[in-house]
Short mmCIF file of C-alpha atoms and ligand atoms in Angstrom, two decimals:
data_model
loop_
_atom_site.label_atom_id
_atom_site.label_comp_id
_atom_site.label_asym_id
_atom_site.label_seq_id
_atom_site.Cartn_x
_atom_site.Cartn_y
_atom_site.Cartn_z
CA MET A 7 -15.01 -2.86 -33.24
CA LYS A 8 -16.05 -6.12 -31.58
CA GLN A 9 -18.52 -6.35 -28.73
CA ILE A 10 -17.28 -8.26 -25.71
CA CYS A 11 -18.70 -9.16 -22.33
CA VAL A 12 -16.22 -9.93 -19.52
CA ILE A 13 -17.74 -11.81 -16.60
CA GLY A 14 -16.07 -11.13 -13.24
CA VAL A 15 -14.31 -7.84 -12.48
CA GLY A 16 -11.46 -9.13 -10.29
CA TYR A 17 -7.73 -9.00 -10.99
CA VAL A 18 -8.09 -10.75 -14.36
CA GLY A 19 -11.57 -9.69 -15.46
CA LEU A 20 -11.21 -5.97 -14.90
CA VAL A 21 -7.78 -5.86 -16.56
CA THR A 22 -9.08 -7.91 -19.49
CA ALA A 23 -12.11 -5.65 -19.88
CA ALA A 24 -10.12 -2.42 -19.68
CA CYS A 25 -7.40 -3.68 -22.04
CA PHE A 26 -9.82 -4.97 -24.68
CA ALA A 27 -11.65 -1.63 -24.48
CA ASP A 28 -8.33 0.16 -24.90
CA LEU A 29 -7.68 -1.95 -28.01
CA GLY A 30 -10.80 -0.39 -29.53
CA ASN A 31 -13.51 -2.91 -28.65
CA ARG A 32 -16.82 -2.19 -26.96
CA VAL A 33 -16.73 -3.98 -23.59
CA LEU A 34 -19.33 -4.62 -20.95
CA ALA A 35 -17.79 -5.77 -17.69
CA LEU A 36 -20.20 -7.78 -15.59
CA ASP A 37 -20.10 -8.91 -11.97
CA ILE A 38 -22.62 -10.32 -9.52
CA SER A 39 -21.20 -8.06 -6.82
CA GLU A 40 -23.46 -5.01 -6.84
CA LYS A 41 -20.99 -3.17 -4.63
CA ARG A 42 -18.11 -3.72 -7.07
CA ILE A 43 -20.19 -2.55 -10.04
CA GLU A 44 -21.65 0.44 -8.18
CA ASN A 45 -18.14 1.48 -7.14
CA LEU A 46 -16.74 0.99 -10.65
CA LYS A 47 -19.49 3.23 -12.02
CA LYS A 48 -18.19 5.88 -9.58
CA GLY A 49 -14.59 5.27 -10.63
CA VAL A 50 -13.65 3.32 -7.47
CA MET A 51 -11.46 0.28 -8.23
CA PRO A 52 -12.19 -3.01 -6.42
CA ILE A 53 -8.47 -3.92 -6.38
CA TYR A 54 -5.12 -2.20 -6.34
CA GLU A 55 -3.31 -2.64 -9.64
CA PRO A 56 -0.85 -0.04 -10.91
CA GLY A 57 -2.24 1.96 -13.86
CA LEU A 58 -5.67 0.32 -13.77
CA GLU A 59 -7.67 3.27 -12.51
CA GLU A 60 -6.39 5.54 -15.29
CA LEU A 61 -7.00 2.87 -17.95
CA VAL A 62 -10.55 2.24 -16.74
CA GLU A 63 -11.31 5.94 -16.50
CA ARG A 64 -10.02 6.64 -20.02
CA ASN A 65 -12.06 3.87 -21.57
CA VAL A 66 -15.23 4.68 -19.64
CA ARG A 67 -14.88 8.28 -20.85
CA SER A 68 -14.48 7.12 -24.45
CA GLY A 69 -17.71 5.12 -24.12
CA ARG A 70 -15.99 1.80 -24.91
CA LEU A 71 -16.15 0.39 -21.36
CA SER A 72 -19.21 0.10 -19.13
CA PHE A 73 -20.34 -1.96 -16.16
CA THR A 74 -23.38 -4.02 -15.30
CA THR A 75 -24.70 -6.67 -12.95
CA SER A 76 -27.25 -7.84 -15.54
CA TYR A 77 -26.42 -10.83 -17.74
CA GLN A 78 -29.23 -9.80 -20.07
CA GLU A 79 -27.67 -6.38 -20.60
CA GLY A 80 -24.14 -7.77 -20.67
CA LEU A 81 -24.87 -10.33 -23.37
CA LYS A 82 -27.05 -8.15 -25.60
CA GLY A 83 -25.33 -7.84 -28.98
CA THR A 84 -22.21 -9.54 -27.65
CA GLU A 85 -20.11 -11.86 -29.82
CA PHE A 86 -17.61 -12.94 -27.16
CA ALA A 87 -18.28 -13.71 -23.47
CA PHE A 88 -15.14 -14.15 -21.36
CA ILE A 89 -15.54 -16.01 -18.07
CA ALA A 90 -13.02 -14.56 -15.59
CA VAL A 91 -14.47 -15.60 -12.24
CA GLY A 92 -12.49 -17.13 -9.37
CA THR A 93 -11.54 -20.81 -9.19
CA PRO A 94 -10.29 -21.12 -5.59
CA SER A 95 -9.14 -24.32 -3.89
CA ALA A 96 -11.74 -26.54 -2.31
CA SER A 97 -10.69 -28.15 0.99
CA ASN A 98 -9.37 -31.28 -0.80
CA GLY A 99 -7.18 -29.21 -3.14
CA GLU A 100 -9.50 -29.57 -6.12
CA ALA A 101 -10.46 -26.36 -7.97
CA ASP A 102 -13.86 -25.16 -6.83
CA LEU A 103 -15.90 -24.62 -10.00
CA GLN A 104 -19.04 -23.20 -8.40
CA TYR A 105 -18.45 -19.68 -9.80
CA VAL A 106 -17.67 -20.94 -13.30
CA ALA A 107 -20.77 -23.15 -13.20
CA ALA A 108 -22.96 -20.26 -12.02
CA ALA A 109 -21.58 -18.01 -14.77
CA ALA A 110 -22.18 -20.70 -17.44
CA LYS A 111 -25.75 -21.16 -16.24
CA SER A 112 -26.43 -17.41 -16.28
CA ILE A 113 -24.97 -17.13 -19.79
CA ALA A 114 -27.20 -19.98 -20.99
CA GLU A 115 -30.31 -18.42 -19.49
CA ASN A 116 -29.66 -14.98 -20.94
CA MET A 117 -28.04 -15.45 -24.36
CA SER A 118 -30.33 -14.71 -27.27
CA ALA A 119 -27.90 -14.82 -30.21
CA PRO A 120 -24.94 -17.01 -31.25
CA LEU A 121 -22.05 -16.58 -28.84
CA ILE A 122 -18.45 -17.62 -28.30
CA ILE A 123 -17.93 -18.44 -24.62
CA ILE A 124 -14.29 -18.13 -23.58
CA ASN A 125 -12.84 -19.52 -20.37
CA LYS A 126 -10.19 -17.11 -19.13
CA SER A 127 -10.33 -18.48 -15.61
CA THR A 128 -7.79 -21.18 -14.75
CA VAL A 129 -9.91 -24.32 -14.86
CA PRO A 130 -9.28 -28.04 -14.50
CA ILE A 131 -8.79 -30.09 -17.63
CA GLY A 132 -12.23 -30.99 -18.93
CA THR A 133 -13.99 -27.84 -17.69
CA GLY A 134 -14.55 -26.56 -21.23
CA ASP A 135 -16.56 -29.68 -21.99
CA LEU A 136 -18.42 -29.26 -18.72
CA VAL A 137 -19.30 -25.64 -19.54
CA ALA A 138 -20.54 -26.68 -22.99
CA ASP A 139 -22.71 -29.34 -21.44
CA MET A 140 -24.06 -27.02 -18.79
CA VAL A 141 -24.92 -24.28 -21.29
CA THR A 142 -26.72 -26.77 -23.54
CA ARG A 143 -28.72 -28.09 -20.61
CA SER A 144 -29.58 -24.66 -19.16
CA GLN A 145 -30.67 -22.90 -22.35
CA PRO A 146 -34.44 -22.27 -22.37
CA LYS A 147 -34.30 -22.72 -26.19
CA PRO A 148 -31.30 -23.79 -28.28
CA VAL A 149 -29.07 -20.91 -29.42
CA PRO A 150 -25.76 -21.84 -31.11
CA PHE A 151 -22.56 -21.32 -29.14
CA SER A 152 -18.95 -22.54 -28.97
CA VAL A 153 -16.64 -22.89 -25.99
CA VAL A 154 -13.02 -21.77 -26.26
CA SER A 155 -10.24 -21.88 -23.68
CA CYS A 156 -7.99 -18.83 -23.62
CA PRO A 157 -6.10 -18.92 -20.32
CA GLU A 158 -4.59 -15.75 -18.91
CA PHE A 159 -0.89 -15.48 -18.00
CA LEU A 160 -0.73 -11.98 -16.50
CA ARG A 161 0.87 -11.31 -13.12
CA GLU A 162 -0.57 -9.07 -10.45
CA GLY A 163 1.34 -5.82 -10.10
CA THR A 164 2.28 -5.78 -13.80
CA ALA A 165 -1.09 -6.95 -15.09
CA ILE A 166 -1.69 -4.33 -17.77
CA ALA A 167 1.76 -4.60 -19.33
CA ASP A 168 1.53 -8.40 -19.18
CA PHE A 169 -1.90 -8.45 -20.82
CA MET A 170 -0.79 -6.09 -23.57
CA ASN A 171 2.54 -7.88 -24.19
CA PRO A 172 1.93 -11.59 -23.65
CA HIS A 173 4.64 -14.13 -24.42
CA ARG A 174 1.98 -16.12 -26.24
CA THR A 175 -1.78 -16.41 -26.62
CA VAL A 176 -3.18 -19.90 -26.14
CA VAL A 177 -6.49 -20.64 -27.83
CA GLY A 178 -8.07 -24.06 -27.48
CA SER A 179 -11.32 -25.32 -28.93
CA LEU A 180 -12.92 -28.14 -30.81
CA HIS A 181 -14.56 -25.46 -33.01
CA ARG A 182 -11.89 -24.24 -35.38
CA GLU A 183 -13.87 -21.22 -36.58
CA ALA A 184 -14.58 -20.00 -33.03
CA ALA A 185 -10.91 -20.49 -32.09
CA GLU A 186 -9.85 -18.46 -35.11
CA GLN A 187 -12.22 -15.61 -34.18
CA VAL A 188 -10.78 -15.54 -30.66
CA ALA A 189 -7.28 -15.61 -32.13
CA GLN A 190 -8.23 -12.62 -34.36
CA LEU A 191 -9.36 -10.68 -31.31
CA HIS A 192 -5.86 -11.12 -29.86
CA LEU A 193 -3.95 -10.22 -33.05
CA PRO A 194 -3.28 -6.62 -31.94
CA LEU A 195 -1.22 -8.07 -29.07
CA ARG A 196 1.27 -9.36 -31.68
CA ALA A 197 2.17 -12.50 -29.74
CA PRO A 198 2.59 -16.01 -31.11
CA ILE A 199 -0.75 -17.81 -31.04
CA VAL A 200 -0.94 -21.46 -30.02
CA LEU A 201 -4.07 -22.95 -31.56
CA THR A 202 -4.94 -26.23 -29.92
CA ASP A 203 -7.77 -28.28 -28.45
CA LEU A 204 -9.70 -27.36 -25.30
CA ARG A 205 -8.06 -29.79 -22.89
CA THR A 206 -4.53 -29.04 -24.07
CA ALA A 207 -5.11 -25.30 -23.63
CA GLU A 208 -6.39 -25.89 -20.11
CA MET A 209 -3.34 -28.01 -19.31
CA ILE A 210 -0.89 -25.46 -20.76
CA LYS A 211 -2.03 -23.02 -18.07
CA TYR A 212 -1.60 -25.45 -15.16
CA ALA A 213 1.69 -26.82 -16.45
CA SER A 214 3.06 -23.28 -16.89
CA ASN A 215 2.16 -22.17 -13.37
CA ALA A 216 3.41 -25.41 -11.85
CA PHE A 217 6.69 -25.11 -13.74
CA LEU A 218 7.24 -21.54 -12.56
CA ALA A 219 6.48 -22.59 -8.98
CA THR A 220 8.96 -25.46 -9.42
CA LYS A 221 11.65 -23.02 -10.52
CA ILE A 222 11.15 -20.99 -7.35
CA SER A 223 11.16 -24.02 -5.03
CA PHE A 224 14.27 -25.25 -6.83
CA ILE A 225 16.21 -22.01 -6.32
CA ASN A 226 15.03 -21.91 -2.70
CA GLU A 227 16.46 -25.36 -2.08
CA ILE A 228 19.68 -24.28 -3.77
CA ALA A 229 19.65 -21.18 -1.51
CA ASP A 230 19.68 -23.35 1.59
CA VAL A 231 22.61 -25.35 0.22
CA CYS A 232 24.40 -22.08 -0.67
CA GLU A 233 23.87 -20.83 2.85
CA ALA A 234 25.28 -24.01 4.34
CA LEU A 235 28.34 -23.94 2.06
CA GLY A 236 29.04 -20.20 1.81
CA ALA A 237 27.96 -19.52 -1.79
CA ASP A 238 25.76 -16.58 -2.83
CA VAL A 239 22.43 -17.65 -4.37
CA LYS A 240 21.83 -14.24 -6.00
CA GLU A 241 25.00 -14.63 -8.02
CA VAL A 242 24.29 -18.30 -8.64
CA ALA A 243 20.91 -17.27 -10.13
CA VAL A 244 22.57 -14.66 -12.36
CA GLY A 245 25.11 -17.23 -13.52
CA MET A 246 22.39 -19.78 -14.24
CA GLY A 247 20.05 -17.27 -15.87
CA TYR A 248 22.40 -16.47 -18.77
CA ASP A 249 21.82 -20.01 -20.01
CA LYS A 250 18.95 -19.54 -22.48
CA ARG A 251 17.61 -22.95 -21.58
CA ILE A 252 17.18 -21.77 -17.98
CA GLY A 253 16.48 -18.04 -18.27
CA PRO A 254 16.80 -15.45 -15.49
CA ALA A 255 13.13 -15.20 -14.42
CA MET A 256 11.64 -16.80 -11.31
CA LEU A 257 15.02 -17.38 -9.73
CA ASP A 258 14.72 -14.95 -6.82
CA ALA A 259 15.23 -17.03 -3.70
CA GLY A 260 13.25 -15.97 -0.67
CA VAL A 261 10.24 -16.84 1.37
CA GLY A 262 8.67 -18.91 -1.39
CA TRP A 263 5.62 -18.43 -3.56
CA GLY A 264 2.19 -17.36 -2.37
CA GLY A 265 -0.79 -15.58 -3.85
CA SER A 266 -4.05 -16.55 -5.42
CA CYS A 267 -2.50 -18.61 -8.20
CA PHE A 268 0.53 -20.84 -7.66
CA PRO A 269 -0.75 -22.33 -4.38
CA LYS A 270 -4.17 -23.25 -5.69
CA ASP A 271 -3.00 -24.26 -9.17
CA VAL A 272 -0.20 -26.54 -7.96
CA LYS A 273 -2.70 -28.13 -5.56
CA ALA A 274 -5.35 -28.54 -8.25
CA LEU A 275 -2.88 -30.09 -10.70
CA ALA A 276 -1.66 -32.54 -8.03
CA TYR A 277 -5.28 -33.40 -7.28
CA MET A 278 -6.02 -34.05 -10.97
CA ALA A 279 -2.95 -36.28 -11.21
CA GLU A 280 -3.88 -38.29 -8.14
CA GLU A 281 -7.50 -38.64 -9.23
CA ASN A 282 -6.16 -40.20 -12.42
CA ASN A 283 -3.67 -42.54 -10.71
CA VAL A 284 -0.57 -40.50 -11.46
CA THR A 285 1.58 -39.76 -8.40
CA PRO A 286 2.65 -36.10 -8.51
CA HIS A 287 6.09 -36.62 -6.96
CA VAL A 288 7.56 -33.37 -8.26
CA LEU A 289 4.52 -31.23 -7.40
CA ASN A 290 4.38 -32.65 -3.87
CA ALA A 291 8.05 -31.85 -3.28
CA VAL A 292 7.67 -28.37 -4.79
CA THR A 293 4.81 -27.66 -2.38
CA LYS A 294 6.60 -29.04 0.67
CA VAL A 295 9.76 -27.04 -0.01
CA ASN A 296 7.61 -23.93 -0.39
CA TYR A 297 5.55 -24.14 2.76
CA ASP A 298 8.45 -25.28 4.97
CA ARG A 299 10.08 -21.92 4.28
CA ARG A 300 7.40 -19.98 6.12
CA ARG A 301 8.04 -21.80 9.39
CA ALA A 302 11.80 -21.56 8.79
CA VAL A 303 11.58 -17.75 8.55
CA ALA A 304 9.95 -17.61 12.00
CA GLU A 305 12.41 -20.14 13.44
CA ARG A 306 15.48 -18.40 12.04
CA THR A 307 14.23 -15.08 13.41
CA GLY A 308 13.77 -16.80 16.76
CA GLN A 309 17.41 -17.93 16.67
CA MET A 310 18.53 -14.38 15.92
CA VAL A 311 16.63 -12.80 18.82
CA GLY A 312 17.41 -15.58 21.32
CA GLY A 313 13.90 -17.03 21.50
CA LEU A 314 10.63 -15.47 20.36
CA LYS A 315 8.74 -15.48 23.64
CA GLY A 316 7.98 -11.90 24.69
CA LYS A 317 9.81 -10.40 21.68
CA VAL A 318 8.33 -7.78 19.37
CA ILE A 319 8.76 -8.63 15.69
CA GLY A 320 7.82 -6.26 12.83
CA LEU A 321 6.88 -7.52 9.37
CA LEU A 322 7.91 -5.25 6.53
CA GLY A 323 5.30 -6.09 3.90
CA LEU A 324 2.17 -8.20 4.13
CA ALA A 325 0.94 -8.58 0.52
CA PHE A 326 2.02 -11.84 -1.15
CA LYS A 327 4.26 -9.84 -3.47
CA GLU A 328 5.07 -6.23 -4.24
CA ASN A 329 2.73 -3.86 -6.15
CA THR A 330 -0.49 -5.58 -5.13
CA ASP A 331 -2.92 -5.54 -2.20
CA ASP A 332 -3.63 -9.26 -2.69
CA MET A 333 -3.19 -11.23 0.54
CA ARG A 334 -4.48 -14.60 -0.70
CA ASP A 335 -2.11 -17.25 0.69
CA ALA A 336 0.43 -14.54 1.51
CA PRO A 337 3.52 -15.91 3.33
CA SER A 338 3.03 -13.11 5.91
CA ILE A 339 -0.09 -14.87 7.23
CA ASP A 340 1.74 -18.10 8.12
CA ILE A 341 4.86 -16.28 9.31
CA ALA A 342 2.78 -14.08 11.65
CA HIS A 343 0.98 -17.16 12.90
CA HIS A 344 4.23 -19.07 13.62
CA LEU A 345 5.73 -16.04 15.39
CA ALA A 346 2.63 -15.48 17.53
CA GLU A 347 2.41 -19.17 18.34
CA ALA A 348 5.96 -19.00 19.70
CA GLY A 349 4.98 -16.12 21.99
CA ALA A 350 6.08 -13.07 19.99
CA THR A 351 4.07 -9.86 19.60
CA VAL A 352 3.75 -9.36 15.86
CA ARG A 353 3.47 -6.02 14.07
CA GLY A 354 2.95 -5.39 10.39
CA TYR A 355 3.25 -2.63 7.82
CA ASP A 356 2.36 -2.66 4.13
CA PRO A 357 2.08 0.26 1.69
CA VAL A 358 -1.27 -0.88 0.21
CA ALA A 359 -2.48 -4.13 1.78
CA LEU A 360 -3.35 -2.89 5.29
CA GLU A 361 -7.10 -2.77 4.64
CA VAL A 362 -7.14 -6.32 3.28
CA ALA A 363 -4.79 -7.47 6.06
CA LYS A 364 -7.15 -6.24 8.79
CA GLY A 365 -9.57 -9.09 8.34
CA LEU A 366 -6.91 -11.75 7.75
CA LEU A 367 -4.39 -11.04 10.46
CA PRO A 368 -6.28 -10.40 13.70
CA GLU A 369 -3.22 -11.47 15.71
CA ILE A 370 -0.97 -8.67 14.48
CA ILE A 371 -0.83 -4.95 15.22
CA LEU A 372 -0.95 -2.95 11.99
CA PHE A 373 0.99 0.28 11.42
CA HIS A 374 0.64 2.97 8.78
CA ASP A 375 4.30 3.88 8.86
CA PRO A 376 7.37 1.61 8.82
CA TYR A 377 9.34 3.86 11.19
CA GLU A 378 6.48 3.86 13.73
CA MET A 379 6.37 0.09 13.49
CA ALA A 380 10.12 -0.25 14.02
CA LYS A 381 10.00 1.64 17.37
CA GLY A 382 10.84 -0.89 20.09
CA CYS A 383 11.03 -3.91 17.75
CA ASP A 384 13.45 -6.72 18.63
CA ALA A 385 13.70 -7.70 14.96
CA LEU A 386 12.31 -6.76 11.57
CA ILE A 387 11.54 -9.31 8.86
CA VAL A 388 11.37 -8.20 5.23
CA VAL A 389 8.46 -10.30 3.93
CA THR A 390 7.44 -8.42 0.76
CA PRO A 391 10.08 -6.83 -1.49
CA TRP A 392 8.34 -3.45 -1.92
CA ASN A 393 10.62 -0.86 -3.53
CA GLU A 394 10.02 1.60 -0.70
CA PHE A 395 11.76 -0.78 1.72
CA LYS A 396 14.91 -0.56 -0.38
CA GLN A 397 15.06 3.17 0.35
CA LEU A 398 14.31 3.12 4.09
CA ASP A 399 16.60 5.22 6.26
CA LEU A 400 18.15 2.19 7.94
CA GLN A 401 20.27 4.31 10.26
CA GLU A 402 17.09 5.85 11.64
CA ILE A 403 15.36 2.47 11.80
CA LYS A 404 18.30 1.09 13.77
CA GLY A 405 18.02 3.94 16.29
CA LEU A 406 14.32 3.20 16.79
CA MET A 407 14.63 -0.54 17.34
CA ASN A 408 15.15 -2.28 20.63
CA SER A 409 17.85 -4.39 18.98
CA ALA A 410 19.25 -3.93 15.48
CA ILE A 411 18.25 -7.26 13.96
CA VAL A 412 16.93 -7.72 10.42
CA PHE A 413 15.96 -10.94 8.74
CA ASP A 414 15.70 -10.15 5.06
CA SER A 415 13.67 -13.02 3.65
CA ARG A 416 13.66 -11.37 0.18
CA ASN A 417 17.34 -10.48 -0.17
CA ILE A 418 16.65 -6.79 -0.82
CA TYR A 419 19.60 -5.42 1.22
CA ASN A 420 23.31 -5.74 0.74
CA PRO A 421 24.83 -7.91 3.50
CA ALA A 422 28.08 -5.94 3.65
CA GLU A 423 26.23 -2.59 3.94
CA MET A 424 23.97 -3.98 6.66
CA LYS A 425 27.03 -5.10 8.56
CA THR A 426 28.65 -1.66 8.19
CA LEU A 427 25.42 -0.08 9.48
CA GLY A 428 25.74 -2.26 12.56
CA PHE A 429 22.84 -4.61 12.00
CA ARG A 430 22.79 -8.25 12.92
CA TYR A 431 21.58 -9.26 9.48
CA ARG A 432 20.53 -12.52 7.92
CA SER A 433 19.23 -13.10 4.42
CA ILE A 434 18.48 -16.09 2.21
CA GLY A 435 21.23 -18.21 0.73
CA ARG A 436 24.03 -15.67 0.76
CA GLY A 437 27.45 -16.59 2.00
CA PHE A 438 27.43 -13.94 4.71
CA ASN A 439 24.36 -14.40 6.87
CA GLY A 440 25.27 -12.54 10.02
CA LYS A 441 25.96 -15.63 12.08
P1 NAD B 505 -11.06 -12.46 -8.28
O1 NAD B 505 -11.50 -13.19 -7.09
O2 NAD B 505 -10.19 -11.26 -8.13
O3 NAD B 505 -12.35 -11.99 -9.12
C1 NAD B 505 -13.41 -12.82 -9.42
C2 NAD B 505 -14.65 -11.96 -9.67
O4 NAD B 505 -15.69 -12.79 -10.17
C3 NAD B 505 -15.21 -11.30 -8.40
O5 NAD B 505 -15.37 -9.91 -8.63
C4 NAD B 505 -16.56 -11.99 -8.20
O6 NAD B 505 -17.55 -11.15 -7.61
C5 NAD B 505 -16.93 -12.35 -9.63
N1 NAD B 505 -17.93 -13.42 -9.76
C6 NAD B 505 -18.03 -14.58 -9.05
N2 NAD B 505 -19.06 -15.31 -9.50
C7 NAD B 505 -19.62 -14.62 -10.53
C8 NAD B 505 -20.71 -14.88 -11.42
N3 NAD B 505 -21.42 -16.00 -11.34
N4 NAD B 505 -21.01 -13.96 -12.36
C9 NAD B 505 -20.30 -12.81 -12.45
N5 NAD B 505 -19.25 -12.52 -11.65
C10 NAD B 505 -18.92 -13.41 -10.69
O7 NAD B 505 -10.35 -13.52 -9.22
P2 NAD B 505 -9.04 -13.35 -10.13
O8 NAD B 505 -7.83 -13.28 -9.29
O9 NAD B 505 -9.29 -12.29 -11.14
O10 NAD B 505 -9.00 -14.77 -10.85
C11 NAD B 505 -9.96 -15.14 -11.81
C12 NAD B 505 -9.46 -16.37 -12.55
O11 NAD B 505 -8.30 -16.04 -13.33
C13 NAD B 505 -9.02 -17.53 -11.64
O12 NAD B 505 -9.34 -18.74 -12.27
C14 NAD B 505 -7.52 -17.37 -11.58
O13 NAD B 505 -6.85 -18.58 -11.33
C15 NAD B 505 -7.21 -16.88 -12.98
N6 NAD B 505 -5.98 -16.07 -13.09
C16 NAD B 505 -5.72 -15.14 -12.12
C17 NAD B 505 -4.58 -14.34 -12.25
C18 NAD B 505 -4.25 -13.31 -11.20
O14 NAD B 505 -3.16 -12.73 -11.29
N7 NAD B 505 -5.10 -13.03 -10.22
C19 NAD B 505 -3.76 -14.47 -13.38
C20 NAD B 505 -4.09 -15.42 -14.34
C21 NAD B 505 -5.21 -16.22 -14.19
C1 UGA B 506 1.60 -15.94 -11.45
C2 UGA B 506 2.25 -16.18 -12.83
O1 UGA B 506 3.52 -15.53 -12.88
C3 UGA B 506 1.36 -15.62 -13.94
O2 UGA B 506 1.95 -15.93 -15.22
C4 UGA B 506 0.00 -16.28 -13.84
O3 UGA B 506 -0.88 -15.73 -14.82
C5 UGA B 506 -0.58 -16.05 -12.47
O4 UGA B 506 0.32 -16.55 -11.46
C6 UGA B 506 -1.89 -16.76 -12.33
O5 UGA B 506 -2.10 -17.79 -12.92
O6 UGA B 506 -2.76 -16.26 -11.64
P1 UGA B 506 1.40 -13.89 -9.78
O7 UGA B 506 0.95 -14.90 -8.80
O8 UGA B 506 0.62 -12.64 -9.94
O9 UGA B 506 1.49 -14.55 -11.25
O10 UGA B 506 2.86 -13.42 -9.39
P2 UGA B 506 4.37 -13.88 -9.66
O11 UGA B 506 5.14 -12.66 -9.95
O12 UGA B 506 4.49 -15.01 -10.58
O13 UGA B 506 4.78 -14.37 -8.20
C7 UGA B 506 4.21 -15.50 -7.60
C8 UGA B 506 4.85 -15.74 -6.26
O14 UGA B 506 6.20 -16.20 -6.41
C9 UGA B 506 4.95 -14.51 -5.37
O15 UGA B 506 4.73 -14.90 -4.04
C10 UGA B 506 6.37 -14.03 -5.58
O16 UGA B 506 6.85 -13.27 -4.51
C11 UGA B 506 7.09 -15.35 -5.70
N1 UGA B 506 8.34 -15.28 -6.50
C12 UGA B 506 8.31 -14.89 -7.79
C13 UGA B 506 9.55 -15.67 -5.92
O17 UGA B 506 9.60 -16.05 -4.72
N2 UGA B 506 10.69 -15.66 -6.69
C14 UGA B 506 10.67 -15.28 -7.98
O18 UGA B 506 11.75 -15.29 -8.62
C15 UGA B 506 9.46 -14.88 -8.55
#
C-alpha cells in the first residue's frame, strides 16, 4: 500500500484519487475549496461523473480515501503528490499556471520528507522545470524531491473506465528512479508505459489532444463537402475507420469540439509555437473550422425557420458533451448567443447541466423537461448527443411544436425516419438534409 496525496478534487483529481484508492493505495485528496472538501466529507460530489459517487463512497468506507484542505495533513507520510489543479486559458491563449504555481509553493512549504511531485495537470512544456525551481526556492529548509510528468488522458463521462484502462501511461522525468516508482504505481493498470524526459511527456499530452481535435475538425470539413455533394459523412467515417492507420474514434461529425480541454490545449499549443517562432498553420485552421461551426448551426437553423427574429428555438442539450455537467466552452453557449443576437427567444434543456448552465446562459429560458420545452417551439436543435434524446417520443414532440423543424447538429436521428414522421429535418453532412 502506497500513500498518495492528490491535489485538486476536480474532474481529474477526484477520479485519480478514488481510482488509486480503489487500487489499494491510501489516498488523501486535497483541495483549497473548503466547500468542496466539506461536501465530499458528507458524500456530496462536486461534479457529475457516472459511477464516481459509488466509487468514492466505497473507498471512504474502506478507510483508503479521505479528504482535507490542509497541505500539512495531506503531505504527512506521503510518497507521491499528484498536482491535478486547473490550467485554464489566459486571455492571450497561454495556459494560466497560477494554480499549479500555488500548489507547488504549498507543497514546498509543507513537505517534511522526501517526495515525488507528479504533474497530472496539462501543463506547457517546461512547467516541470518551473515547478522544480519553485519548490527549491520555496522550501524553508532543503528536503529532497523529484518532479515527474504523468499527464492524464481520461475523458469526462467515461473518466473511471478511462483511468482504469488507459491506452498508455506516460511518465517523464530527469530522475530515472522517481520515474520508475511512478511507473510502478501504474503497473496495476496493465498499460504500456512510455518512460521519457519531462518536456517530452508534457508535449505528448498537448500533441495528443491537438491531434484528436484535428481529427474532429477534419471530419467536420469533410461533412460540409459531403453535404454539398450528397454523400453521407456517417458512412464515410465508418469506411475510413476500418483503416487501422485512421481508426474509427473521433470521427463523429457535428457541432465541433468544446469542453475544458481541447479548446484551451489547442490554444496553448499554438501559443507555445508562436512564442518560439513556429507558425501553427494546422492548429489555426483546426480552431477556425471548429468555431465557425457554432455560428453555422445558428445560421442554418435561421434558414430553416425563415429568419430567426421572433422565433422560439429550443436547445436539446447544453453540456459540451453527453454524460457530463461540464459547460466549459460548450458549443451551446455560442449557439445560444448567435440565436439571441439574431432576435430569437432561446430555450434550453439538459439532463444534468441545468444548474451549471444557470450562471452561464442568462439569455436562455431553462426547462426541466424536454417536452415542456418543445411546446410552442419553431425549431429544436440537438446540441448534445445525450442518449435520452435518442428515445424521445418524436411524434409527441411534433404535436407540441409550433412548426415541426429539427436541426440535428449531432446526427443522432435517422433522416428517413424523421421525414416519415413529418419533420423538416436537417443534420450534418448527410446526403438528405431536408432541403
Ligand atoms: P477542475 O477545475 O475540475 O478542478 C481543479 C481543482 O483544483 C478545483 O477543485 C480547485 O478548487 C482545485 N485547486 C485550485 N488551486 C488549488 C491549489 N492551489 N491547491 C489545491 N487545490 C486547488 O479541473 P480538471 O478539469 O480536473 O482539470 C485539471 C487538469 O487536468 C487540467 O490541467 C486539465 O487540462 C487536465 N485534464 C483534464 C481532463 C478533464 O477531462 N477534465 C482530462 C485530462 C487532463
Ligand atoms: C478529451 C480527450 O479525449 C481526453 O483524452 C483528454 O484527457 C481530455 O480531453 C483532456 O485533456 O482533458 P473530453 O474533452 O472529456 O476528453 O471529451 P471527448 O470525448 O474527447 O470530446 C471532446 C469534444 O469533442 C466534445 O465536445 C465532443 O462532443 C467532441 N467530439 C468528440 C466530436 O465532435 N466528435 C467526436 O468524434 C468525438
